[in-house]
């Protein structure tokens, strides 16, 4: 029985979403704009990187061909490619992390999440009152839309002295709580988020996120790897549930388990940073057996570089990932499939600091699979359905497999 490996480069969009204008993102293109910026020298940073974007292994799998599909650019010659490629539109109503990942796993989100308005205060008075009362808090700070690093730098000192947690949101369906690991306590922060999770359910908020940090002042406050996401469980079975029900192992690396509310996950690995995440992914690949899935999220692209509109940092992270990619490919054995994709965009050249509505790449390889185009797919769910067929599951209700296009007798 085959194995499957699914790597999500969080926020690595390739532009061209058919409904981008509805989200105010017409023209957003995470990969394309990083590529152009680096070519102009705008991705240079002393001691970090310089010159044109260097991604030989991703390009060998068809990254530039996928980007051309997504944006309608002139078709490129496919000779010499080492993998299959395509691009996919998102059908889910949001451009957030759970929507993207659930759809990749075969379950589009067709309902509307709840969102908090970009006002001060952002949260309903009844919500803040109940949170303060039920958690025994002296009050809260923030209560607004904000960048996590900015609001911690601005309010961290007051948080330490007052004991009030920092609560904020964004254009995503999130309620985020930042607190100092030592002065407030990590376990206390997690318990507070569990209380908040119950309170925001009636508002259809997708995630409550614990954002712990350390440091003594604005000059050295830093968020830690102890982030935890409290997500709404998927409303129907995903690829992960179907595999677990069959008895297969599902390895969730990074924040995958949190995104799926721990549904359908059998093995969990956490790590700090993309490179440690890659190590954890390789370790999971070594453990995976017949019929198993390894599902990995590389969050730094989004949280450290996309949201912070850091072109040079994003470019350097892509190049670092590309250098490690052969380690994953070398672990593929006959019957294996590796797919790389994104869950939304976060164009670091775009206005604001939020996600951008974009198509995502489909890049893959595996012994015996053809190097071919799988075309422009109408849903991320096609990825999940392809892996389902590859792993011997019956077809699910959403998405269409492109596995037949990859077999030698296609």
Short mmCIF file of N, CA and C in Angstrom, two decimals, residues 143-203:
data_model
loop_
_atom_site.label_atom_id
_atom_site.label_comp_id
_atom_site.label_asym_id
_atom_site.label_seq_id
_atom_site.Cartn_x
_atom_site.Cartn_y
_atom_site.Cartn_z
N UNK A 143 -8.33 44.77 22.57
CA UNK A 143 -9.71 44.84 22.10
C UNK A 143 -9.78 45.58 20.77
N UNK A 144 -8.93 45.14 19.82
CA UNK A 144 -8.84 45.83 18.53
C UNK A 144 -8.22 44.91 17.49
N UNK A 145 -8.22 45.36 16.24
CA UNK A 145 -7.45 44.71 15.17
C UNK A 145 -6.00 45.14 15.32
N UNK A 146 -5.07 44.19 15.23
CA UNK A 146 -3.68 44.56 15.42
C UNK A 146 -2.75 43.48 14.88
N UNK A 147 -1.52 43.87 14.59
CA UNK A 147 -0.41 42.95 14.35
C UNK A 147 0.05 42.42 15.69
N UNK A 148 0.28 41.11 15.77
CA UNK A 148 0.65 40.51 17.04
C UNK A 148 1.94 41.06 17.62
N UNK A 149 2.97 41.22 16.80
CA UNK A 149 4.24 41.74 17.31
C UNK A 149 4.11 43.19 17.75
N UNK A 150 3.33 43.97 17.01
CA UNK A 150 3.17 45.39 17.33
C UNK A 150 2.42 45.56 18.64
N UNK A 151 1.36 44.82 18.83
CA UNK A 151 0.54 45.03 20.03
C UNK A 151 1.25 44.50 21.27
N UNK A 152 2.06 43.46 21.13
CA UNK A 152 2.84 42.99 22.27
C UNK A 152 3.89 44.02 22.67
N UNK A 153 4.56 44.60 21.66
CA UNK A 153 5.54 45.64 21.97
C UNK A 153 4.88 46.83 22.65
N UNK A 154 3.67 47.16 22.21
CA UNK A 154 2.97 48.36 22.72
C UNK A 154 2.36 48.13 24.09
N UNK A 155 1.81 46.94 24.33
CA UNK A 155 1.04 46.71 25.55
C UNK A 155 1.67 45.68 26.49
N UNK A 156 2.78 45.08 26.09
CA UNK A 156 3.37 44.02 26.90
C UNK A 156 3.73 44.45 28.30
N UNK A 157 4.30 45.63 28.45
CA UNK A 157 4.70 46.10 29.77
C UNK A 157 3.48 46.33 30.66
N UNK A 158 2.43 46.92 30.10
CA UNK A 158 1.20 47.12 30.88
C UNK A 158 0.56 45.79 31.25
N UNK A 159 0.64 44.83 30.34
CA UNK A 159 0.11 43.49 30.63
C UNK A 159 0.82 42.89 31.85
N UNK A 160 2.15 43.00 31.89
CA UNK A 160 2.92 42.43 32.99
C UNK A 160 2.55 43.10 34.32
N UNK A 161 2.42 44.41 34.30
CA UNK A 161 2.14 45.13 35.54
C UNK A 161 0.69 45.00 36.00
N UNK A 162 -0.23 44.84 35.06
CA UNK A 162 -1.66 44.81 35.41
C UNK A 162 -2.23 43.41 35.52
N UNK A 163 -1.60 42.44 34.87
CA UNK A 163 -2.16 41.09 34.85
C UNK A 163 -3.28 40.91 33.85
N UNK A 164 -3.53 41.95 33.03
CA UNK A 164 -4.58 41.86 32.03
C UNK A 164 -4.02 41.27 30.73
N UNK A 165 -4.63 40.21 30.18
CA UNK A 165 -4.14 39.64 28.92
C UNK A 165 -4.44 40.58 27.75
N UNK A 166 -3.66 40.43 26.70
CA UNK A 166 -3.82 41.25 25.50
C UNK A 166 -4.69 40.48 24.52
N UNK A 167 -5.86 41.01 24.19
CA UNK A 167 -6.81 40.35 23.29
C UNK A 167 -6.95 41.18 22.02
N UNK A 168 -6.81 40.52 20.88
CA UNK A 168 -6.87 41.25 19.61
C UNK A 168 -7.35 40.31 18.51
N UNK A 169 -7.58 40.87 17.33
CA UNK A 169 -8.09 40.09 16.21
C UNK A 169 -7.48 40.62 14.92
N UNK A 170 -7.98 40.13 13.80
CA UNK A 170 -7.50 40.56 12.48
C UNK A 170 -8.65 40.41 11.50
N UNK A 171 -8.33 40.45 10.22
CA UNK A 171 -9.39 40.26 9.22
C UNK A 171 -9.81 38.80 9.13
N UNK A 172 -9.05 37.88 9.75
CA UNK A 172 -9.45 36.48 9.83
C UNK A 172 -10.47 36.30 10.94
N UNK A 173 -11.08 35.13 10.96
CA UNK A 173 -12.05 34.80 11.99
C UNK A 173 -11.29 34.26 13.20
N UNK A 174 -10.69 35.19 13.98
CA UNK A 174 -9.84 34.78 15.09
C UNK A 174 -10.07 35.67 16.31
N UNK A 175 -9.85 35.07 17.49
CA UNK A 175 -9.77 35.78 18.77
C UNK A 175 -8.41 35.38 19.34
N UNK A 176 -7.47 36.32 19.39
CA UNK A 176 -6.12 36.01 19.80
C UNK A 176 -5.85 36.59 21.19
N UNK A 177 -5.13 35.81 21.99
CA UNK A 177 -4.80 36.23 23.35
C UNK A 177 -3.30 36.09 23.56
N UNK A 178 -2.64 37.20 23.81
CA UNK A 178 -1.21 37.21 24.08
C UNK A 178 -0.98 37.40 25.57
N UNK A 179 -0.04 36.63 26.11
CA UNK A 179 0.28 36.75 27.54
C UNK A 179 1.71 36.27 27.77
N UNK A 180 2.34 36.82 28.78
CA UNK A 180 3.72 36.49 29.10
C UNK A 180 3.79 35.10 29.73
N UNK A 181 4.71 34.28 29.24
CA UNK A 181 4.80 32.90 29.71
C UNK A 181 5.09 32.81 31.20
N UNK A 182 5.90 33.72 31.73
CA UNK A 182 6.29 33.64 33.14
C UNK A 182 5.37 34.46 34.04
N UNK A 183 5.12 35.70 33.67
CA UNK A 183 4.33 36.58 34.53
C UNK A 183 2.85 36.17 34.56
N UNK A 184 2.32 35.73 33.43
CA UNK A 184 0.92 35.30 33.38
C UNK A 184 0.82 33.80 33.55
N UNK A 185 1.73 33.08 32.91
CA UNK A 185 1.74 31.61 33.01
C UNK A 185 1.18 30.96 31.76
N UNK A 186 1.92 29.98 31.24
CA UNK A 186 1.51 29.31 30.01
C UNK A 186 0.24 28.49 30.21
N UNK A 187 0.18 27.71 31.27
CA UNK A 187 -1.02 26.90 31.51
C UNK A 187 -2.24 27.79 31.72
N UNK A 188 -2.05 28.92 32.40
CA UNK A 188 -3.16 29.84 32.62
C UNK A 188 -3.64 30.43 31.30
N UNK A 189 -2.70 30.73 30.41
CA UNK A 189 -3.08 31.24 29.08
C UNK A 189 -3.88 30.20 28.31
N UNK A 190 -3.44 28.96 28.34
CA UNK A 190 -4.18 27.90 27.64
C UNK A 190 -5.58 27.73 28.22
N UNK A 191 -5.69 27.77 29.53
CA UNK A 191 -7.01 27.64 30.16
C UNK A 191 -7.91 28.81 29.77
N UNK A 192 -7.33 30.01 29.71
CA UNK A 192 -8.11 31.18 29.29
C UNK A 192 -8.60 31.02 27.86
N UNK A 193 -7.76 30.48 26.99
CA UNK A 193 -8.17 30.27 25.60
C UNK A 193 -9.27 29.22 25.49
N UNK A 194 -9.23 28.22 26.34
CA UNK A 194 -10.29 27.21 26.34
C UNK A 194 -11.62 27.83 26.76
N UNK A 195 -11.57 28.75 27.72
CA UNK A 195 -12.79 29.47 28.11
C UNK A 195 -13.29 30.33 26.95
N UNK A 196 -12.38 31.06 26.32
CA UNK A 196 -12.75 31.92 25.19
C UNK A 196 -13.32 31.10 24.04
N UNK A 197 -12.77 29.91 23.83
CA UNK A 197 -13.25 29.06 22.73
C UNK A 197 -14.75 28.77 22.90
N UNK A 198 -15.16 28.48 24.10
CA UNK A 198 -16.58 28.20 24.35
C UNK A 198 -17.41 29.46 24.11
N UNK A 199 -16.90 30.61 24.56
CA UNK A 199 -17.67 31.85 24.47
C UNK A 199 -17.85 32.34 23.03
N UNK A 200 -16.88 32.09 22.16
CA UNK A 200 -16.98 32.61 20.79
C UNK A 200 -17.66 31.63 19.84
N UNK A 201 -18.01 30.46 20.32
CA UNK A 201 -18.67 29.49 19.44
C UNK A 201 -19.94 30.07 18.82
N UNK A 202 -20.73 30.76 19.63
CA UNK A 202 -22.00 31.29 19.13
C UNK A 202 -21.79 32.41 18.12
N UNK A 203 -20.56 32.95 18.05
CA UNK A 203 -20.24 34.01 17.08
C UNK A 203 -19.61 33.44 15.81
#
